[in-house]
Amino acid sequence: MGKGAISAGTVVALVLLAGCKAVAVDTDGGRPSEDGSGGGDGKPRATATRTPTDTPSTPSPPSTPSTPSTPDGPKSTPTPPPAPAKVLMERGDDGGQVRELQARLRQIGWFLEYPTGTYGPATTGAVENFQDKRGLPRTGATDTVTWQRLVGMTREPTRLELYAGGGMPPAPPDKRCLTGRVLCLAKSSRTLTWMIDGKAVSTMDVRFGSQYTPTREGTFSVYWKSRHHVSTLYDTPMPYAMFFSGGQAVHFSADFAARGYAGGSHGCVNVRDEKKIASLFAQVRKGDRVVIYK
């Protein structure tokens, strides 16, 4: 090609540059195209256009109904309030479970009286205070929640705790009490049962001797009765005294009537119900047996 001649490639390049960016062409086999990508082989590059395919798309499964929404988020189903606790005992009830309730409350200082087995004002007040201390509804009635809390804090009451003030059912009679006329005295139940030919005529609470002056156990007989007796050793009244072993006797005790089981005798058998001991004194004869057993 002569001097000053223009090559065909140059002409093509000038024509393309004068156009409106129709296609970017690389004529020198290495210069970057207008979009900044290298051709690499000197051939023109055209931008590929994606065309839709004829393959049918898989239909979407039907949507399940969603929980209705609120401005603050999905609407939730309200939780129903818990069912009220079942009432087990309340004012006016009586029985063994009430006595156990009172004994358990007494263990932790909420019930200051002796268990009676009757759900009265004192028991209601004690339960109210127990509930209030533990953030439970202050109803005064013992429901399942109150009972479970109380049981978890206490131990099972002993028989003596249940009947700390007396009233314990008498123990089964000793076989020696089943014939004849017998004052049948059970230390385990702290009771005296007057029996004639195996039949219980009357039963009363009694208090026996203390640890250091215990009441003797065994079979004895009444050898002396003294209606207005006064102890010469302790200078203490012993009305309705029925002596059965040395200086030990069954008699009425004003101290037992006033203090209950907080005290003890010097070996005698104390009775605190004066009417019952008066009736017994009138029935018992000299020579009637006295049986004292555990």
mmCIF file of C-alpha atoms in Angstrom:
data_model
loop_
_atom_site.group_PDB
_atom_site.id
_atom_site.type_symbol
_atom_site.label_atom_id
_atom_site.label_comp_id
_atom_site.label_asym_id
_atom_site.label_seq_id
_atom_site.Cartn_x
_atom_site.Cartn_y
_atom_site.Cartn_z
ATOM 1 C CA MET A 1 0.000 0.000 0.000
ATOM 2 C CA GLY A 2 1.371 3.426 -0.950
ATOM 3 C CA LYS A 3 2.204 6.224 1.390
ATOM 4 C CA GLY A 4 -0.825 8.059 2.607
ATOM 5 C CA ALA A 5 -3.166 5.320 1.536
ATOM 6 C CA ILE A 6 -5.883 4.362 3.948
ATOM 7 C CA SER A 7 -6.364 0.665 4.610
ATOM 8 C CA ALA A 8 -9.732 -0.949 4.395
ATOM 9 C CA GLY A 9 -9.603 -1.898 8.106
ATOM 10 C CA THR A 10 -9.003 1.696 9.073
ATOM 11 C CA VAL A 11 -11.970 2.839 7.008
ATOM 12 C CA VAL A 12 -14.214 0.330 8.665
ATOM 13 C CA ALA A 13 -13.037 1.436 12.094
ATOM 14 C CA LEU A 14 -13.695 5.112 11.265
ATOM 15 C CA VAL A 15 -17.144 4.311 10.000
ATOM 16 C CA LEU A 16 -17.979 2.445 13.163
ATOM 17 C CA LEU A 17 -16.651 5.228 15.375
ATOM 18 C CA ALA A 18 -18.835 7.707 13.569
ATOM 19 C CA GLY A 19 -21.905 5.631 14.338
ATOM 20 C CA CYS A 20 -23.956 5.368 17.568
ATOM 21 C CA LYS A 21 -22.341 2.519 19.468
ATOM 22 C CA ALA A 22 -24.241 -0.084 17.563
ATOM 23 C CA VAL A 23 -21.786 -2.952 18.092
ATOM 24 C CA ALA A 24 -18.405 -2.969 19.731
ATOM 25 C CA VAL A 25 -15.827 -4.543 17.389
ATOM 26 C CA ASP A 26 -12.235 -5.451 18.189
ATOM 27 C CA THR A 27 -10.089 -5.075 15.085
ATOM 28 C CA ASP A 28 -6.689 -5.417 16.642
ATOM 29 C CA GLY A 29 -7.127 -8.759 18.398
ATOM 30 C CA GLY A 30 -6.577 -7.622 21.953
ATOM 31 C CA ARG A 31 -8.029 -4.197 22.576
ATOM 32 C CA PRO A 32 -10.861 -4.032 24.997
ATOM 33 C CA SER A 33 -14.349 -3.563 23.641
ATOM 34 C CA GLU A 34 -16.478 -0.611 24.618
ATOM 35 C CA ASP A 35 -17.945 -2.455 27.577
ATOM 36 C CA GLY A 36 -14.466 -3.070 28.957
ATOM 37 C CA SER A 37 -14.265 -6.813 28.205
ATOM 38 C CA GLY A 38 -11.450 -8.213 26.165
ATOM 39 C CA GLY A 39 -12.240 -9.902 22.842
ATOM 40 C CA GLY A 40 -9.185 -12.109 22.863
ATOM 41 C CA ASP A 41 -9.478 -13.511 19.303
ATOM 42 C CA GLY A 42 -10.018 -10.396 17.185
ATOM 43 C CA LYS A 43 -13.542 -11.402 16.151
ATOM 44 C CA PRO A 44 -16.610 -9.232 16.678
ATOM 45 C CA ARG A 45 -18.641 -9.988 19.829
ATOM 46 C CA ALA A 46 -22.384 -9.660 20.019
ATOM 47 C CA THR A 47 -24.359 -9.611 23.272
ATOM 48 C CA ALA A 48 -26.526 -12.707 23.622
ATOM 49 C CA THR A 49 -30.221 -12.170 24.359
ATOM 50 C CA ARG A 50 -32.108 -14.765 26.430
ATOM 51 C CA THR A 51 -35.385 -15.870 24.939
ATOM 52 C CA PRO A 52 -38.198 -17.459 26.871
ATOM 53 C CA THR A 53 -38.356 -21.228 26.704
ATOM 54 C CA ASP A 54 -41.354 -23.240 25.711
ATOM 55 C CA THR A 55 -41.065 -25.609 28.740
ATOM 56 C CA PRO A 56 -44.206 -25.245 30.925
ATOM 57 C CA SER A 57 -43.499 -24.390 34.562
ATOM 58 C CA THR A 58 -44.642 -26.625 37.431
ATOM 59 C CA PRO A 59 -47.783 -25.166 39.018
ATOM 60 C CA SER A 60 -47.378 -24.021 42.627
ATOM 61 C CA PRO A 61 -49.359 -25.928 45.297
ATOM 62 C CA PRO A 62 -52.364 -24.096 46.667
ATOM 63 C CA SER A 63 -51.463 -21.994 49.650
ATOM 64 C CA THR A 64 -52.925 -22.822 53.059
ATOM 65 C CA PRO A 65 -54.887 -20.131 54.857
ATOM 66 C CA SER A 66 -52.587 -18.179 57.104
ATOM 67 C CA THR A 67 -53.361 -16.866 60.558
ATOM 68 C CA PRO A 68 -55.031 -13.458 60.236
ATOM 69 C CA SER A 69 -52.562 -10.669 60.782
ATOM 70 C CA THR A 70 -52.900 -7.669 62.985
ATOM 71 C CA PRO A 71 -50.904 -4.413 62.808
ATOM 72 C CA ASP A 72 -48.643 -5.850 65.507
ATOM 73 C CA GLY A 73 -48.108 -9.267 63.892
ATOM 74 C CA PRO A 74 -49.967 -12.563 63.471
ATOM 75 C CA LYS A 75 -53.150 -12.861 65.466
ATOM 76 C CA SER A 76 -52.726 -15.553 68.165
ATOM 77 C CA THR A 77 -55.441 -17.636 69.800
ATOM 78 C CA PRO A 78 -55.981 -16.384 73.394
ATOM 79 C CA THR A 79 -54.942 -18.845 76.134
ATOM 80 C CA PRO A 80 -57.885 -19.752 78.375
ATOM 81 C CA PRO A 81 -57.430 -18.836 82.067
ATOM 82 C CA PRO A 82 -56.406 -21.728 84.363
ATOM 83 C CA ALA A 83 -59.212 -23.552 86.102
ATOM 84 C CA PRO A 84 -59.668 -22.512 89.744
ATOM 85 C CA ALA A 85 -58.067 -24.823 92.306
ATOM 86 C CA LYS A 86 -60.419 -27.389 93.805
ATOM 87 C CA VAL A 87 -61.451 -26.689 97.407
ATOM 88 C CA LEU A 88 -60.645 -29.639 99.688
ATOM 89 C CA MET A 89 -61.701 -28.227 103.059
ATOM 90 C CA GLU A 90 -63.398 -25.070 104.241
ATOM 91 C CA ARG A 91 -65.082 -23.499 107.242
ATOM 92 C CA GLY A 92 -67.728 -25.762 108.740
ATOM 93 C CA ASP A 93 -66.020 -29.038 107.740
ATOM 94 C CA ASP A 94 -64.748 -31.564 110.252
ATOM 95 C CA GLY A 95 -62.950 -34.878 110.253
ATOM 96 C CA GLY A 96 -59.538 -36.467 110.093
ATOM 97 C CA GLN A 97 -58.194 -34.401 107.200
ATOM 98 C CA VAL A 98 -59.071 -31.178 109.024
ATOM 99 C CA ARG A 99 -57.188 -32.478 112.051
ATOM 100 C CA GLU A 100 -54.156 -33.217 109.852
ATOM 101 C CA LEU A 101 -54.373 -29.723 108.327
ATOM 102 C CA GLN A 102 -54.333 -28.196 111.808
ATOM 103 C CA ALA A 103 -51.424 -30.391 112.941
ATOM 104 C CA ARG A 104 -49.353 -29.427 109.877
ATOM 105 C CA LEU A 105 -50.113 -25.722 110.359
ATOM 106 C CA ARG A 106 -49.141 -26.138 114.008
ATOM 107 C CA GLN A 107 -45.763 -27.612 112.991
ATOM 108 C CA ILE A 108 -44.777 -24.360 111.259
ATOM 109 C CA GLY A 109 -46.349 -21.998 113.791
ATOM 110 C CA TRP A 110 -49.488 -20.878 111.947
ATOM 111 C CA PHE A 111 -51.993 -22.730 114.139
ATOM 112 C CA LEU A 112 -51.447 -22.240 117.863
ATOM 113 C CA GLU A 113 -54.298 -24.326 119.239
ATOM 114 C CA TYR A 114 -54.503 -28.092 119.588
ATOM 115 C CA PRO A 115 -55.981 -29.925 116.593
ATOM 116 C CA THR A 116 -59.701 -30.459 117.041
ATOM 117 C CA GLY A 117 -60.791 -31.762 113.658
ATOM 118 C CA THR A 118 -63.237 -28.851 113.262
ATOM 119 C CA TYR A 119 -62.647 -26.162 110.596
ATOM 120 C CA GLY A 120 -63.595 -23.072 112.600
ATOM 121 C CA PRO A 121 -62.543 -19.393 112.717
ATOM 122 C CA ALA A 122 -59.061 -20.154 114.078
ATOM 123 C CA THR A 123 -58.331 -22.603 111.257
ATOM 124 C CA THR A 124 -59.716 -20.220 108.632
ATOM 125 C CA GLY A 125 -57.500 -17.398 109.915
ATOM 126 C CA ALA A 126 -54.428 -19.641 109.991
ATOM 127 C CA VAL A 127 -55.014 -20.730 106.386
ATOM 128 C CA GLU A 128 -55.551 -17.121 105.274
ATOM 129 C CA ASN A 129 -52.240 -16.059 106.802
ATOM 130 C CA PHE A 130 -50.433 -19.035 105.262
ATOM 131 C CA GLN A 131 -51.867 -18.173 101.832
ATOM 132 C CA ASP A 132 -51.051 -14.477 102.134
ATOM 133 C CA LYS A 133 -47.431 -15.204 103.070
ATOM 134 C CA ARG A 134 -46.987 -17.267 99.901
ATOM 135 C CA GLY A 135 -48.825 -15.056 97.428
ATOM 136 C CA LEU A 136 -51.826 -17.377 97.113
ATOM 137 C CA PRO A 137 -55.427 -16.149 96.958
ATOM 138 C CA ARG A 138 -56.403 -15.303 100.529
ATOM 139 C CA THR A 139 -59.631 -17.307 100.780
ATOM 140 C CA GLY A 140 -59.256 -19.129 104.091
ATOM 141 C CA ALA A 141 -60.373 -22.323 102.345
ATOM 142 C CA THR A 142 -57.849 -25.100 101.756
ATOM 143 C CA ASP A 143 -57.697 -25.786 98.019
ATOM 144 C CA THR A 144 -55.401 -28.183 96.159
ATOM 145 C CA VAL A 145 -52.647 -25.578 95.636
ATOM 146 C CA THR A 146 -52.655 -24.500 99.295
ATOM 147 C CA TRP A 147 -52.628 -28.113 100.483
ATOM 148 C CA GLN A 148 -49.711 -29.076 98.195
ATOM 149 C CA ARG A 149 -47.640 -26.115 99.419
ATOM 150 C CA LEU A 150 -48.353 -27.001 103.049
ATOM 151 C CA VAL A 151 -47.560 -30.708 102.590
ATOM 152 C CA GLY A 152 -44.280 -29.773 100.886
ATOM 153 C CA MET A 153 -43.214 -27.721 103.910
ATOM 154 C CA THR A 154 -44.229 -30.161 106.668
ATOM 155 C CA ARG A 155 -44.003 -33.833 107.630
ATOM 156 C CA GLU A 156 -46.739 -36.335 108.309
ATOM 157 C CA PRO A 157 -48.051 -35.673 111.836
ATOM 158 C CA THR A 158 -47.654 -38.350 114.475
ATOM 159 C CA ARG A 159 -50.681 -39.731 116.281
ATOM 160 C CA LEU A 160 -49.800 -37.706 119.370
ATOM 161 C CA GLU A 161 -49.508 -34.533 117.273
ATOM 162 C CA LEU A 162 -52.921 -35.157 115.737
ATOM 163 C CA TYR A 163 -54.410 -35.548 119.208
ATOM 164 C CA ALA A 164 -52.132 -33.215 121.158
ATOM 165 C CA GLY A 165 -55.114 -31.867 123.051
ATOM 166 C CA GLY A 166 -56.766 -35.255 123.580
ATOM 167 C CA GLY A 167 -59.736 -36.951 122.028
ATOM 168 C CA MET A 168 -57.695 -39.789 120.589
ATOM 169 C CA PRO A 169 -59.691 -42.915 119.722
ATOM 170 C CA PRO A 170 -58.907 -45.595 122.305
ATOM 171 C CA ALA A 171 -56.421 -48.275 121.425
ATOM 172 C CA PRO A 172 -57.746 -51.829 121.022
ATOM 173 C CA PRO A 173 -58.387 -53.229 124.492
ATOM 174 C CA ASP A 174 -55.854 -55.575 126.005
ATOM 175 C CA LYS A 175 -57.160 -59.148 126.258
ATOM 176 C CA ARG A 176 -57.079 -58.781 130.059
ATOM 177 C CA CYS A 177 -59.801 -56.153 129.714
ATOM 178 C CA LEU A 178 -62.310 -58.433 128.012
ATOM 179 C CA THR A 179 -63.728 -60.117 131.095
ATOM 180 C CA GLY A 180 -65.161 -58.748 134.322
ATOM 181 C CA ARG A 181 -65.135 -55.145 135.553
ATOM 182 C CA VAL A 182 -61.966 -53.416 134.400
ATOM 183 C CA LEU A 183 -60.444 -49.955 134.241
ATOM 184 C CA CYS A 184 -58.599 -50.443 130.919
ATOM 185 C CA LEU A 185 -55.807 -47.863 130.502
ATOM 186 C CA ALA A 186 -53.856 -47.603 127.202
ATOM 187 C CA LYS A 187 -50.727 -45.444 127.233
ATOM 188 C CA SER A 188 -50.493 -45.360 123.421
ATOM 189 C CA SER A 189 -53.853 -43.589 123.085
ATOM 190 C CA ARG A 190 -53.810 -41.896 126.520
ATOM 191 C CA THR A 191 -57.287 -43.178 127.270
ATOM 192 C CA LEU A 192 -59.180 -44.892 130.095
ATOM 193 C CA THR A 193 -62.042 -47.161 129.073
ATOM 194 C CA TRP A 194 -64.388 -48.493 131.712
ATOM 195 C CA MET A 195 -65.348 -52.003 130.553
ATOM 196 C CA ILE A 196 -67.814 -54.555 131.906
ATOM 197 C CA ASP A 197 -67.686 -58.072 130.432
ATOM 198 C CA GLY A 198 -65.872 -56.870 127.297
ATOM 199 C CA LYS A 199 -68.214 -53.971 126.603
ATOM 200 C CA ALA A 200 -66.989 -50.356 126.709
ATOM 201 C CA VAL A 201 -69.205 -48.304 129.040
ATOM 202 C CA SER A 202 -67.319 -44.985 128.892
ATOM 203 C CA THR A 203 -64.000 -43.588 127.641
ATOM 204 C CA MET A 204 -62.061 -40.511 128.792
ATOM 205 C CA ASP A 205 -58.715 -38.761 128.227
ATOM 206 C CA VAL A 206 -56.026 -39.435 130.807
ATOM 207 C CA ARG A 207 -52.528 -38.209 131.562
ATOM 208 C CA PHE A 208 -49.895 -40.607 132.891
ATOM 209 C CA GLY A 209 -46.746 -40.058 134.930
ATOM 210 C CA SER A 210 -43.743 -38.206 133.584
ATOM 211 C CA GLN A 211 -40.479 -39.753 132.402
ATOM 212 C CA TYR A 212 -38.978 -39.704 135.890
ATOM 213 C CA THR A 213 -42.132 -40.738 137.753
ATOM 214 C CA PRO A 214 -43.825 -43.180 135.346
ATOM 215 C CA THR A 215 -47.141 -44.870 135.921
ATOM 216 C CA ARG A 216 -46.638 -48.583 136.590
ATOM 217 C CA GLU A 217 -47.825 -51.067 133.983
ATOM 218 C CA GLY A 218 -49.511 -54.372 134.745
ATOM 219 C CA THR A 219 -52.667 -55.756 136.333
ATOM 220 C CA PHE A 220 -53.842 -54.284 139.657
ATOM 221 C CA SER A 221 -57.066 -53.844 141.602
ATOM 222 C CA VAL A 222 -58.729 -50.893 143.313
ATOM 223 C CA TYR A 223 -57.990 -51.220 147.032
ATOM 224 C CA TRP A 224 -59.157 -47.806 148.315
ATOM 225 C CA LYS A 225 -61.492 -45.031 147.232
ATOM 226 C CA SER A 226 -61.267 -41.478 148.606
ATOM 227 C CA ARG A 227 -63.743 -38.851 147.347
ATOM 228 C CA HIS A 228 -62.007 -35.745 148.757
ATOM 229 C CA HIS A 229 -58.454 -36.974 148.983
ATOM 230 C CA VAL A 230 -55.468 -34.615 149.353
ATOM 231 C CA SER A 231 -51.924 -35.834 148.725
ATOM 232 C CA THR A 232 -49.851 -35.832 151.915
ATOM 233 C CA LEU A 233 -46.663 -35.966 149.871
ATOM 234 C CA TYR A 234 -47.358 -33.075 147.455
ATOM 235 C CA ASP A 235 -50.185 -31.337 149.353
ATOM 236 C CA THR A 236 -52.276 -31.487 146.173
ATOM 237 C CA PRO A 237 -56.031 -32.197 145.923
ATOM 238 C CA MET A 238 -56.819 -35.607 144.391
ATOM 239 C CA PRO A 239 -60.634 -35.737 144.247
ATOM 240 C CA TYR A 240 -62.359 -38.973 143.223
ATOM 241 C CA ALA A 241 -59.167 -40.943 143.963
ATOM 242 C CA MET A 242 -59.204 -44.695 143.293
ATOM 243 C CA PHE A 243 -55.904 -46.207 144.500
ATOM 244 C CA PHE A 244 -54.568 -49.286 142.720
ATOM 245 C CA SER A 245 -50.781 -49.509 143.433
ATOM 246 C CA GLY A 246 -49.153 -47.897 146.472
ATOM 247 C CA GLY A 247 -49.667 -44.146 146.183
ATOM 248 C CA GLN A 248 -50.723 -44.303 142.543
ATOM 249 C CA ALA A 249 -54.389 -43.686 141.851
ATOM 250 C CA VAL A 250 -56.865 -42.685 139.161
ATOM 251 C CA HIS A 251 -58.225 -39.235 140.080
ATOM 252 C CA PHE A 252 -59.433 -35.881 138.797
ATOM 253 C CA SER A 253 -56.686 -33.295 138.089
ATOM 254 C CA ALA A 254 -57.405 -29.567 137.906
ATOM 255 C CA ASP A 255 -53.921 -29.067 136.445
ATOM 256 C CA PHE A 256 -54.677 -31.490 133.604
ATOM 257 C CA ALA A 257 -57.964 -29.716 132.971
ATOM 258 C CA ALA A 258 -56.153 -26.365 132.747
ATOM 259 C CA ARG A 259 -52.850 -27.239 131.042
ATOM 260 C CA GLY A 260 -53.584 -30.393 129.115
ATOM 261 C CA TYR A 261 -50.633 -32.549 128.150
ATOM 262 C CA ALA A 262 -48.151 -29.756 128.783
ATOM 263 C CA GLY A 263 -47.636 -31.192 132.259
ATOM 264 C CA GLY A 264 -47.478 -34.649 133.804
ATOM 265 C CA SER A 265 -48.300 -36.505 136.966
ATOM 266 C CA HIS A 266 -46.086 -38.040 139.645
ATOM 267 C CA GLY A 267 -47.257 -41.515 138.635
ATOM 268 C CA CYS A 268 -50.999 -41.209 139.078
ATOM 269 C CA VAL A 269 -53.517 -41.431 136.254
ATOM 270 C CA ASN A 270 -55.023 -37.958 135.813
ATOM 271 C CA VAL A 271 -58.522 -37.409 134.417
ATOM 272 C CA ARG A 272 -59.540 -33.906 133.310
ATOM 273 C CA ASP A 273 -63.280 -34.355 132.760
ATOM 274 C CA GLU A 274 -64.738 -33.954 136.236
ATOM 275 C CA LYS A 275 -68.217 -35.128 135.289
ATOM 276 C CA LYS A 276 -66.893 -38.330 133.755
ATOM 277 C CA ILE A 277 -64.608 -39.160 136.693
ATOM 278 C CA ALA A 278 -67.453 -38.459 139.142
ATOM 279 C CA SER A 279 -69.690 -40.911 137.282
ATOM 280 C CA LEU A 280 -66.877 -43.481 137.122
ATOM 281 C CA PHE A 281 -66.130 -43.105 140.844
ATOM 282 C CA ALA A 282 -69.777 -43.897 141.622
ATOM 283 C CA GLN A 283 -69.664 -47.116 139.558
ATOM 284 C CA VAL A 284 -66.270 -48.578 140.489
ATOM 285 C CA ARG A 285 -66.080 -50.934 143.457
ATOM 286 C CA LYS A 286 -63.172 -51.992 145.597
ATOM 287 C CA GLY A 287 -61.630 -55.069 144.022
ATOM 288 C CA ASP A 288 -62.360 -54.041 140.396
ATOM 289 C CA ARG A 289 -59.344 -54.666 138.206
ATOM 290 C CA VAL A 290 -57.031 -52.023 136.730
ATOM 291 C CA VAL A 291 -55.077 -52.993 133.581
ATOM 292 C CA ILE A 292 -52.372 -50.575 132.357
ATOM 293 C CA TYR A 293 -50.558 -51.384 129.088
ATOM 294 C CA LYS A 294 -48.678 -49.643 126.333
#
